[in-house]
Amino acid sequence: QVQLVESGGGLVQAGGSLRLSCAASGSTFSTGGFGWYRQAPGKQRELVATITSGGTTNYEDSVKGRFTISRDGAKKTVYLQMNSLNPEDTAVYYCHHGLLGLHYWGQGTQVTVSS
């Protein structure tokens, strides 16, 4: 069973930065894809960024140029570097791993951006 443990959320002022971490356990880290999702109150969960096993990345339009997703195979950890944060980025952020129709989720971490 794959387990995903997130950390790095918190409170930051507009224009600031945070780095989220997702530590993965299990045997499937080196294959399949990882992604970060977020959900704000009263809104649907949306895909923010993805990274494939080959390192290909994709981003939701509103975060392009501000967020960077990366992975460290030695640490079995996926990161989301978030720069130039604004209040619209406030949400619970979730790490996701998918492989052959199986889906795994982290517990979620709160990101709050004040104006």
PDB file of N, CA and C in Angstrom, residues 23-107:
ATOM      1  N   ALA A  23       6.073  12.999   0.941  1.00  0.00           N
ATOM      2  CA  ALA A  23       6.946  11.840   1.116  1.00  0.00           C
ATOM      3  C   ALA A  23       6.155  10.571   0.837  1.00  0.00           C
ATOM      4  N   ALA A  24       6.646   9.745  -0.089  1.00  0.00           N
ATOM      5  CA  ALA A  24       5.943   8.544  -0.529  1.00  0.00           C
ATOM      6  C   ALA A  24       6.627   7.298  -0.018  1.00  0.00           C
ATOM      7  N   SER A  25       5.829   6.355   0.471  1.00  0.00           N
ATOM      8  CA  SER A  25       6.321   5.029   0.830  1.00  0.00           C
ATOM      9  C   SER A  25       5.627   3.992  -0.041  1.00  0.00           C
ATOM     10  N   GLY A  26       6.262   2.844  -0.219  1.00  0.00           N
ATOM     11  CA  GLY A  26       5.728   1.809  -1.077  1.00  0.00           C
ATOM     12  C   GLY A  26       6.653   1.553  -2.253  1.00  0.00           C
ATOM     13  N   SER A  27       6.243   0.678  -3.157  1.00  0.00           N
ATOM     14  CA  SER A  27       7.114   0.214  -4.225  1.00  0.00           C
ATOM     15  C   SER A  27       6.879   0.879  -5.573  1.00  0.00           C
ATOM     16  N   THR A  28       5.974   1.859  -5.657  1.00  0.00           N
ATOM     17  CA  THR A  28       5.583   2.413  -6.949  1.00  0.00           C
ATOM     18  C   THR A  28       6.077   3.833  -7.193  1.00  0.00           C
ATOM     19  N   PHE A  29       7.023   4.340  -6.402  1.00  0.00           N
ATOM     20  CA  PHE A  29       7.455   5.718  -6.572  1.00  0.00           C
ATOM     21  C   PHE A  29       8.090   5.965  -7.934  1.00  0.00           C
ATOM     22  N   SER A  30       8.853   5.011  -8.446  1.00  0.00           N
ATOM     23  CA  SER A  30       9.621   5.214  -9.669  1.00  0.00           C
ATOM     24  C   SER A  30       8.803   5.064 -10.943  1.00  0.00           C
ATOM     25  N   THR A  31       7.535   4.716 -10.826  1.00  0.00           N
ATOM     26  CA  THR A  31       6.670   4.592 -11.985  1.00  0.00           C
ATOM     27  C   THR A  31       5.332   5.254 -11.690  1.00  0.00           C
ATOM     28  N   GLY A  32       4.553   5.479 -12.727  1.00  0.00           N
ATOM     29  CA  GLY A  32       3.313   6.205 -12.555  1.00  0.00           C
ATOM     30  C   GLY A  32       3.553   7.698 -12.411  1.00  0.00           C
ATOM     31  N   GLY A  33       2.485   8.461 -12.219  1.00  0.00           N
ATOM     32  CA  GLY A  33       2.571   9.902 -12.128  1.00  0.00           C
ATOM     33  C   GLY A  33       2.167  10.439 -10.770  1.00  0.00           C
ATOM     34  N   PHE A  34       2.657  11.632 -10.461  1.00  0.00           N
ATOM     35  CA  PHE A  34       2.306  12.353  -9.243  1.00  0.00           C
ATOM     36  C   PHE A  34       1.695  13.692  -9.614  1.00  0.00           C
ATOM     37  N   GLY A  35       0.841  14.197  -8.743  1.00  0.00           N
ATOM     38  CA  GLY A  35       0.242  15.500  -8.964  1.00  0.00           C
ATOM     39  C   GLY A  35      -0.117  16.184  -7.663  1.00  0.00           C
ATOM     40  N   TRP A  36      -0.318  17.486  -7.763  1.00  0.00           N
ATOM     41  CA  TRP A  36      -0.836  18.283  -6.657  1.00  0.00           C
ATOM     42  C   TRP A  36      -2.200  18.832  -7.049  1.00  0.00           C
ATOM     43  N   TYR A  37      -3.174  18.668  -6.162  1.00  0.00           N
ATOM     44  CA  TYR A  37      -4.508  19.221  -6.313  1.00  0.00           C
ATOM     45  C   TYR A  37      -4.758  20.220  -5.185  1.00  0.00           C
ATOM     46  N   ARG A  38      -5.758  21.071  -5.360  1.00  0.00           N
ATOM     47  CA  ARG A  38      -6.157  21.963  -4.280  1.00  0.00           C
ATOM     48  C   ARG A  38      -7.671  22.130  -4.275  1.00  0.00           C
ATOM     49  N   GLN A  39      -8.214  22.431  -3.100  1.00  0.00           N
ATOM     50  CA  GLN A  39      -9.644  22.635  -2.947  1.00  0.00           C
ATOM     51  C   GLN A  39      -9.891  23.781  -1.977  1.00  0.00           C
ATOM     52  N   ALA A  40     -10.553  24.827  -2.465  1.00  0.00           N
ATOM     53  CA  ALA A  40     -10.949  25.961  -1.643  1.00  0.00           C
ATOM     54  C   ALA A  40     -12.374  25.748  -1.160  1.00  0.00           C
ATOM     55  N   PRO A  41     -12.779  26.393  -0.058  1.00  0.00           N
ATOM     56  CA  PRO A  41     -14.139  26.230   0.459  1.00  0.00           C
ATOM     57  C   PRO A  41     -15.191  26.552  -0.594  1.00  0.00           C
ATOM     58  N   GLY A  42     -16.162  25.655  -0.745  1.00  0.00           N
ATOM     59  CA  GLY A  42     -17.247  25.857  -1.686  1.00  0.00           C
ATOM     60  C   GLY A  42     -16.899  25.622  -3.137  1.00  0.00           C
ATOM     61  N   LYS A  43     -15.682  25.154  -3.423  1.00  0.00           N
ATOM     62  CA  LYS A  43     -15.255  24.925  -4.794  1.00  0.00           C
ATOM     63  C   LYS A  43     -14.846  23.469  -5.004  1.00  0.00           C
ATOM     64  N   GLN A  44     -14.823  23.051  -6.273  1.00  0.00           N
ATOM     65  CA  GLN A  44     -14.385  21.709  -6.619  1.00  0.00           C
ATOM     66  C   GLN A  44     -12.874  21.588  -6.474  1.00  0.00           C
ATOM     67  N   ARG A  45     -12.423  20.357  -6.219  1.00  0.00           N
ATOM     68  CA  ARG A  45     -10.999  20.097  -6.205  1.00  0.00           C
ATOM     69  C   ARG A  45     -10.451  20.229  -7.624  1.00  0.00           C
ATOM     70  N   GLU A  46      -9.339  20.945  -7.787  1.00  0.00           N
ATOM     71  CA  GLU A  46      -8.771  21.171  -9.102  1.00  0.00           C
ATOM     72  C   GLU A  46      -7.321  20.725  -9.159  1.00  0.00           C
ATOM     73  N   LEU A  47      -6.919  20.274 -10.340  1.00  0.00           N
ATOM     74  CA  LEU A  47      -5.549  19.848 -10.572  1.00  0.00           C
ATOM     75  C   LEU A  47      -4.659  21.070 -10.738  1.00  0.00           C
ATOM     76  N   VAL A  48      -3.555  21.110 -10.001  1.00  0.00           N
ATOM     77  CA  VAL A  48      -2.631  22.234 -10.028  1.00  0.00           C
ATOM     78  C   VAL A  48      -1.416  21.938 -10.898  1.00  0.00           C
ATOM     79  N   ALA A  49      -0.794  20.777 -10.697  1.00  0.00           N
ATOM     80  CA  ALA A  49       0.425  20.427 -11.413  1.00  0.00           C
ATOM     81  C   ALA A  49       0.607  18.923 -11.417  1.00  0.00           C
ATOM     82  N   THR A  50       1.269  18.394 -12.456  1.00  0.00           N
ATOM     83  CA  THR A  50       1.567  16.965 -12.550  1.00  0.00           C
ATOM     84  C   THR A  50       3.006  16.758 -12.983  1.00  0.00           C
ATOM     85  N   ILE A  51       3.542  15.584 -12.643  1.00  0.00           N
ATOM     86  CA  ILE A  51       4.866  15.181 -13.112  1.00  0.00           C
ATOM     87  C   ILE A  51       4.829  13.684 -13.375  1.00  0.00           C
ATOM     88  N   THR A  52       5.333  13.262 -14.543  1.00  0.00           N
ATOM     89  CA  THR A  52       5.349  11.858 -14.915  1.00  0.00           C
ATOM     90  C   THR A  52       6.606  11.177 -14.396  1.00  0.00           C
ATOM     91  N   SER A  53       6.650   9.840 -14.552  1.00  0.00           N
ATOM     92  CA  SER A  53       7.834   9.093 -14.147  1.00  0.00           C
ATOM     93  C   SER A  53       9.056   9.507 -14.947  1.00  0.00           C
ATOM     94  N   GLY A  54       8.851  10.034 -16.162  1.00  0.00           N
ATOM     95  CA  GLY A  54       9.943  10.515 -16.990  1.00  0.00           C
ATOM     96  C   GLY A  54      10.323  11.955 -16.746  1.00  0.00           C
ATOM     97  N   GLY A  55       9.606  12.647 -15.865  1.00  0.00           N
ATOM     98  CA  GLY A  55       9.945  14.014 -15.505  1.00  0.00           C
ATOM     99  C   GLY A  55       9.196  15.090 -16.263  1.00  0.00           C
ATOM    100  N   THR A  56       8.241  14.724 -17.108  1.00  0.00           N
ATOM    101  CA  THR A  56       7.449  15.709 -17.830  1.00  0.00           C
ATOM    102  C   THR A  56       6.465  16.391 -16.885  1.00  0.00           C
ATOM    103  N   THR A  57       6.405  17.724 -16.935  1.00  0.00           N
ATOM    104  CA  THR A  57       5.542  18.485 -16.033  1.00  0.00           C
ATOM    105  C   THR A  57       4.467  19.236 -16.799  1.00  0.00           C
ATOM    106  N   ASN A  58       3.331  19.458 -16.134  1.00  0.00           N
ATOM    107  CA  ASN A  58       2.240  20.267 -16.664  1.00  0.00           C
ATOM    108  C   ASN A  58       1.632  21.062 -15.525  1.00  0.00           C
ATOM    109  N   TYR A  59       1.090  22.253 -15.858  1.00  0.00           N
ATOM    110  CA  TYR A  59       0.566  23.166 -14.852  1.00  0.00           C
ATOM    111  C   TYR A  59      -0.773  23.736 -15.266  1.00  0.00           C
ATOM    112  N   GLU A  60      -1.633  23.987 -14.278  1.00  0.00           N
ATOM    113  CA  GLU A  60      -2.857  24.724 -14.506  1.00  0.00           C
ATOM    114  C   GLU A  60      -2.481  26.156 -14.879  1.00  0.00           C
ATOM    115  N   ASP A  61      -3.264  26.770 -15.760  1.00  0.00           N
ATOM    116  CA  ASP A  61      -2.883  28.063 -16.315  1.00  0.00           C
ATOM    117  C   ASP A  61      -2.624  29.135 -15.256  1.00  0.00           C
ATOM    118  N   SER A  62      -3.414  29.156 -14.195  1.00  0.00           N
ATOM    119  CA  SER A  62      -3.306  30.223 -13.212  1.00  0.00           C
ATOM    120  C   SER A  62      -2.021  30.165 -12.389  1.00  0.00           C
ATOM    121  N   VAL A  63      -1.306  29.031 -12.401  1.00  0.00           N
ATOM    122  CA  VAL A  63      -0.087  28.911 -11.605  1.00  0.00           C
ATOM    123  C   VAL A  63       1.167  28.847 -12.461  1.00  0.00           C
ATOM    124  N   LYS A  64       1.026  28.845 -13.781  1.00  0.00           N
ATOM    125  CA  LYS A  64       2.190  28.790 -14.661  1.00  0.00           C
ATOM    126  C   LYS A  64       3.108  29.983 -14.405  1.00  0.00           C
ATOM    127  N   GLY A  65       4.396  29.707 -14.294  1.00  0.00           N
ATOM    128  CA  GLY A  65       5.371  30.747 -14.021  1.00  0.00           C
ATOM    129  C   GLY A  65       5.554  31.054 -12.558  1.00  0.00           C
ATOM    130  N   ARG A  66       4.672  30.549 -11.702  1.00  0.00           N
ATOM    131  CA  ARG A  66       4.759  30.797 -10.264  1.00  0.00           C
ATOM    132  C   ARG A  66       5.053  29.534  -9.462  1.00  0.00           C
ATOM    133  N   PHE A  67       4.504  28.385  -9.887  1.00  0.00           N
ATOM    134  CA  PHE A  67       4.661  27.120  -9.172  1.00  0.00           C
ATOM    135  C   PHE A  67       5.573  26.194  -9.962  1.00  0.00           C
ATOM    136  N   THR A  68       6.328  25.347  -9.252  1.00  0.00           N
ATOM    137  CA  THR A  68       7.189  24.351  -9.869  1.00  0.00           C
ATOM    138  C   THR A  68       7.038  23.026  -9.145  1.00  0.00           C
ATOM    139  N   ILE A  69       6.718  21.959  -9.885  1.00  0.00           N
ATOM    140  CA  ILE A  69       6.648  20.619  -9.322  1.00  0.00           C
ATOM    141  C   ILE A  69       7.936  19.879  -9.664  1.00  0.00           C
ATOM    142  N   SER A  70       8.456  19.097  -8.713  1.00  0.00           N
ATOM    143  CA  SER A  70       9.670  18.333  -8.932  1.00  0.00           C
ATOM    144  C   SER A  70       9.618  17.062  -8.103  1.00  0.00           C
ATOM    145  N   ARG A  71      10.537  16.129  -8.393  1.00  0.00           N
ATOM    146  CA  ARG A  71      10.599  14.887  -7.638  1.00  0.00           C
ATOM    147  C   ARG A  71      12.042  14.504  -7.384  1.00  0.00           C
ATOM    148  N   ASP A  72      12.296  13.881  -6.226  1.00  0.00           N
ATOM    149  CA  ASP A  72      13.615  13.433  -5.817  1.00  0.00           C
ATOM    150  C   ASP A  72      13.524  11.934  -5.572  1.00  0.00           C
ATOM    151  N   GLY A  73      14.083  11.145  -6.484  1.00  0.00           N
ATOM    152  CA  GLY A  73      13.993   9.698  -6.377  1.00  0.00           C
ATOM    153  C   GLY A  73      14.702   9.137  -5.155  1.00  0.00           C
ATOM    154  N   ALA A  74      15.839   9.728  -4.779  1.00  0.00           N
ATOM    155  CA  ALA A  74      16.591   9.246  -3.630  1.00  0.00           C
ATOM    156  C   ALA A  74      15.807   9.429  -2.341  1.00  0.00           C
ATOM    157  N   LYS A  75      15.103  10.550  -2.216  1.00  0.00           N
ATOM    158  CA  LYS A  75      14.307  10.832  -1.020  1.00  0.00           C
ATOM    159  C   LYS A  75      12.870  10.331  -1.136  1.00  0.00           C
ATOM    160  N   LYS A  76      12.479   9.851  -2.326  1.00  0.00           N
ATOM    161  CA  LYS A  76      11.099   9.421  -2.584  1.00  0.00           C
ATOM    162  C   LYS A  76      10.117  10.509  -2.174  1.00  0.00           C
ATOM    163  N   THR A  77      10.388  11.724  -2.631  1.00  0.00           N
ATOM    164  CA  THR A  77       9.607  12.885  -2.248  1.00  0.00           C
ATOM    165  C   THR A  77       9.277  13.727  -3.475  1.00  0.00           C
ATOM    166  N   VAL A  78       8.047  14.225  -3.530  1.00  0.00           N
ATOM    167  CA  VAL A  78       7.593  15.150  -4.556  1.00  0.00           C
ATOM    168  C   VAL A  78       7.397  16.517  -3.909  1.00  0.00           C
ATOM    169  N   TYR A  79       7.794  17.579  -4.609  1.00  0.00           N
ATOM    170  CA  TYR A  79       7.733  18.929  -4.068  1.00  0.00           C
ATOM    171  C   TYR A  79       6.847  19.817  -4.932  1.00  0.00           C
ATOM    172  N   LEU A  80       6.284  20.840  -4.307  1.00  0.00           N
ATOM    173  CA  LEU A  80       5.620  21.918  -5.023  1.00  0.00           C
ATOM    174  C   LEU A  80       6.144  23.236  -4.473  1.00  0.00           C
ATOM    175  N   GLN A  81       7.002  23.903  -5.244  1.00  0.00           N
ATOM    176  CA  GLN A  81       7.503  25.220  -4.883  1.00  0.00           C
ATOM    177  C   GLN A  81       6.507  26.262  -5.362  1.00  0.00           C
ATOM    178  N   MET A  82       6.010  27.089  -4.450  1.00  0.00           N
ATOM    179  CA  MET A  82       4.998  28.082  -4.757  1.00  0.00           C
ATOM    180  C   MET A  82       5.559  29.470  -4.480  1.00  0.00           C
ATOM    181  N   ASN A  83       5.673  30.282  -5.524  1.00  0.00           N
ATOM    182  CA  ASN A  83       6.171  31.646  -5.412  1.00  0.00           C
ATOM    183  C   ASN A  83       5.082  32.638  -5.808  1.00  0.00           C
ATOM    184  N   SER A  84       5.283  33.899  -5.441  1.00  0.00           N
ATOM    185  CA  SER A  84       4.345  34.977  -5.781  1.00  0.00           C
ATOM    186  C   SER A  84       2.913  34.607  -5.416  1.00  0.00           C
ATOM    187  N   LEU A  85       2.730  34.103  -4.218  1.00  0.00           N
ATOM    188  CA  LEU A  85       1.411  33.657  -3.778  1.00  0.00           C
ATOM    189  C   LEU A  85       0.447  34.830  -3.623  1.00  0.00           C
ATOM    190  N   ASN A  86      -0.816  34.579  -3.920  1.00  0.00           N
ATOM    191  CA  ASN A  86      -1.867  35.570  -3.738  1.00  0.00           C
ATOM    192  C   ASN A  86      -3.031  34.925  -2.989  1.00  0.00           C
ATOM    193  N   PRO A  87      -3.964  35.726  -2.458  1.00  0.00           N
ATOM    194  CA  PRO A  87      -5.064  35.154  -1.671  1.00  0.00           C
ATOM    195  C   PRO A  87      -5.893  34.116  -2.414  1.00  0.00           C
ATOM    196  N   GLU A  88      -5.947  34.179  -3.740  1.00  0.00           N
ATOM    197  CA  GLU A  88      -6.701  33.209  -4.527  1.00  0.00           C
ATOM    198  C   GLU A  88      -6.070  31.818  -4.489  1.00  0.00           C
ATOM    199  N   ASP A  89      -4.830  31.710  -4.018  1.00  0.00           N
ATOM    200  CA  ASP A  89      -4.171  30.416  -3.874  1.00  0.00           C
ATOM    201  C   ASP A  89      -4.538  29.718  -2.567  1.00  0.00           C
ATOM    202  N   THR A  90      -5.270  30.384  -1.697  1.00  0.00           N
ATOM    203  CA  THR A  90      -5.667  29.796  -0.419  1.00  0.00           C
ATOM    204  C   THR A  90      -6.542  28.569  -0.655  1.00  0.00           C
ATOM    205  N   ALA A  91      -6.138  27.428  -0.093  1.00  0.00           N
ATOM    206  CA  ALA A  91      -6.852  26.165  -0.287  1.00  0.00           C
ATOM    207  C   ALA A  91      -6.164  25.079   0.525  1.00  0.00           C
ATOM    208  N   VAL A  92      -6.812  23.915   0.602  1.00  0.00           N
ATOM    209  CA  VAL A  92      -6.157  22.713   1.085  1.00  0.00           C
ATOM    210  C   VAL A  92      -5.505  22.045  -0.120  1.00  0.00           C
ATOM    211  N   TYR A  93      -4.216  21.752  -0.010  1.00  0.00           N
ATOM    212  CA  TYR A  93      -3.465  21.146  -1.099  1.00  0.00           C
ATOM    213  C   TYR A  93      -3.244  19.667  -0.822  1.00  0.00           C
ATOM    214  N   TYR A  94      -3.484  18.830  -1.848  1.00  0.00           N
ATOM    215  CA  TYR A  94      -3.399  17.379  -1.726  1.00  0.00           C
ATOM    216  C   TYR A  94      -2.390  16.810  -2.714  1.00  0.00           C
ATOM    217  N   CYS A  95      -1.563  15.878  -2.256  1.00  0.00           N
ATOM    218  CA  CYS A  95      -0.668  15.114  -3.114  1.00  0.00           C
ATOM    219  C   CYS A  95      -1.406  13.877  -3.621  1.00  0.00           C
ATOM    220  N   HIS A  96      -1.188  13.526  -4.896  1.00  0.00           N
ATOM    221  CA  HIS A  96      -1.850  12.386  -5.517  1.00  0.00           C
ATOM    222  C   HIS A  96      -0.849  11.553  -6.297  1.00  0.00           C
ATOM    223  N   HIS A  97      -1.032  10.235  -6.259  1.00  0.00           N
ATOM    224  CA  HIS A  97      -0.225   9.306  -7.038  1.00  0.00           C
ATOM    225  C   HIS A  97      -1.160   8.346  -7.761  1.00  0.00           C
ATOM    226  N   GLY A  98      -0.943   8.148  -9.061  1.00  0.00           N
ATOM    227  CA  GLY A  98      -1.773   7.255  -9.844  1.00  0.00           C
ATOM    228  C   GLY A  98      -0.956   6.272 -10.642  1.00  0.00           C
ATOM    229  N   LEU A  99      -1.415   5.019 -10.686  1.00  0.00           N
ATOM    230  CA  LEU A  99      -0.729   3.958 -11.410  1.00  0.00           C
ATOM    231  C   LEU A  99      -1.722   2.857 -11.762  1.00  0.00           C
ATOM    232  N   LEU A 100      -1.870   2.589 -13.071  1.00  0.00           N
ATOM    233  CA  LEU A 100      -2.697   1.483 -13.558  1.00  0.00           C
ATOM    234  C   LEU A 100      -4.095   1.472 -12.946  1.00  0.00           C
ATOM    235  N   GLY A 101      -4.722   2.634 -12.874  1.00  0.00           N
ATOM    236  CA  GLY A 101      -6.064   2.735 -12.354  1.00  0.00           C
ATOM    237  C   GLY A 101      -6.168   2.820 -10.846  1.00  0.00           C
ATOM    238  N   LEU A 102      -5.057   2.705 -10.134  1.00  0.00           N
ATOM    239  CA  LEU A 102      -5.049   2.854  -8.683  1.00  0.00           C
ATOM    240  C   LEU A 102      -4.716   4.297  -8.319  1.00  0.00           C
ATOM    241  N   HIS A 103      -5.347   4.807  -7.285  1.00  0.00           N
ATOM    242  CA  HIS A 103      -5.165   6.194  -6.875  1.00  0.00           C
ATOM    243  C   HIS A 103      -4.894   6.285  -5.381  1.00  0.00           C
ATOM    244  N   TYR A 104      -3.903   7.107  -5.024  1.00  0.00           N
ATOM    245  CA  TYR A 104      -3.518   7.316  -3.637  1.00  0.00           C
ATOM    246  C   TYR A 104      -3.483   8.807  -3.360  1.00  0.00           C
ATOM    247  N   TRP A 105      -3.912   9.193  -2.147  1.00  0.00           N
ATOM    248  CA  TRP A 105      -3.998  10.595  -1.760  1.00  0.00           C
ATOM    249  C   TRP A 105      -3.309  10.850  -0.437  1.00  0.00           C
ATOM    250  N   GLY A 106      -2.684  12.020  -0.323  1.00  0.00           N
ATOM    251  CA  GLY A 106      -2.182  12.478   0.957  1.00  0.00           C
ATOM    252  C   GLY A 106      -3.313  13.025   1.812  1.00  0.00           C
ATOM    253  N   GLN A 107      -2.982  13.425   3.035  1.00  0.00           N
ATOM    254  CA  GLN A 107      -3.999  13.876   3.983  1.00  0.00           C
ATOM    255  C   GLN A 107      -4.447  15.315   3.738  1.00  0.00           C
TER     256      GLN A 107
END
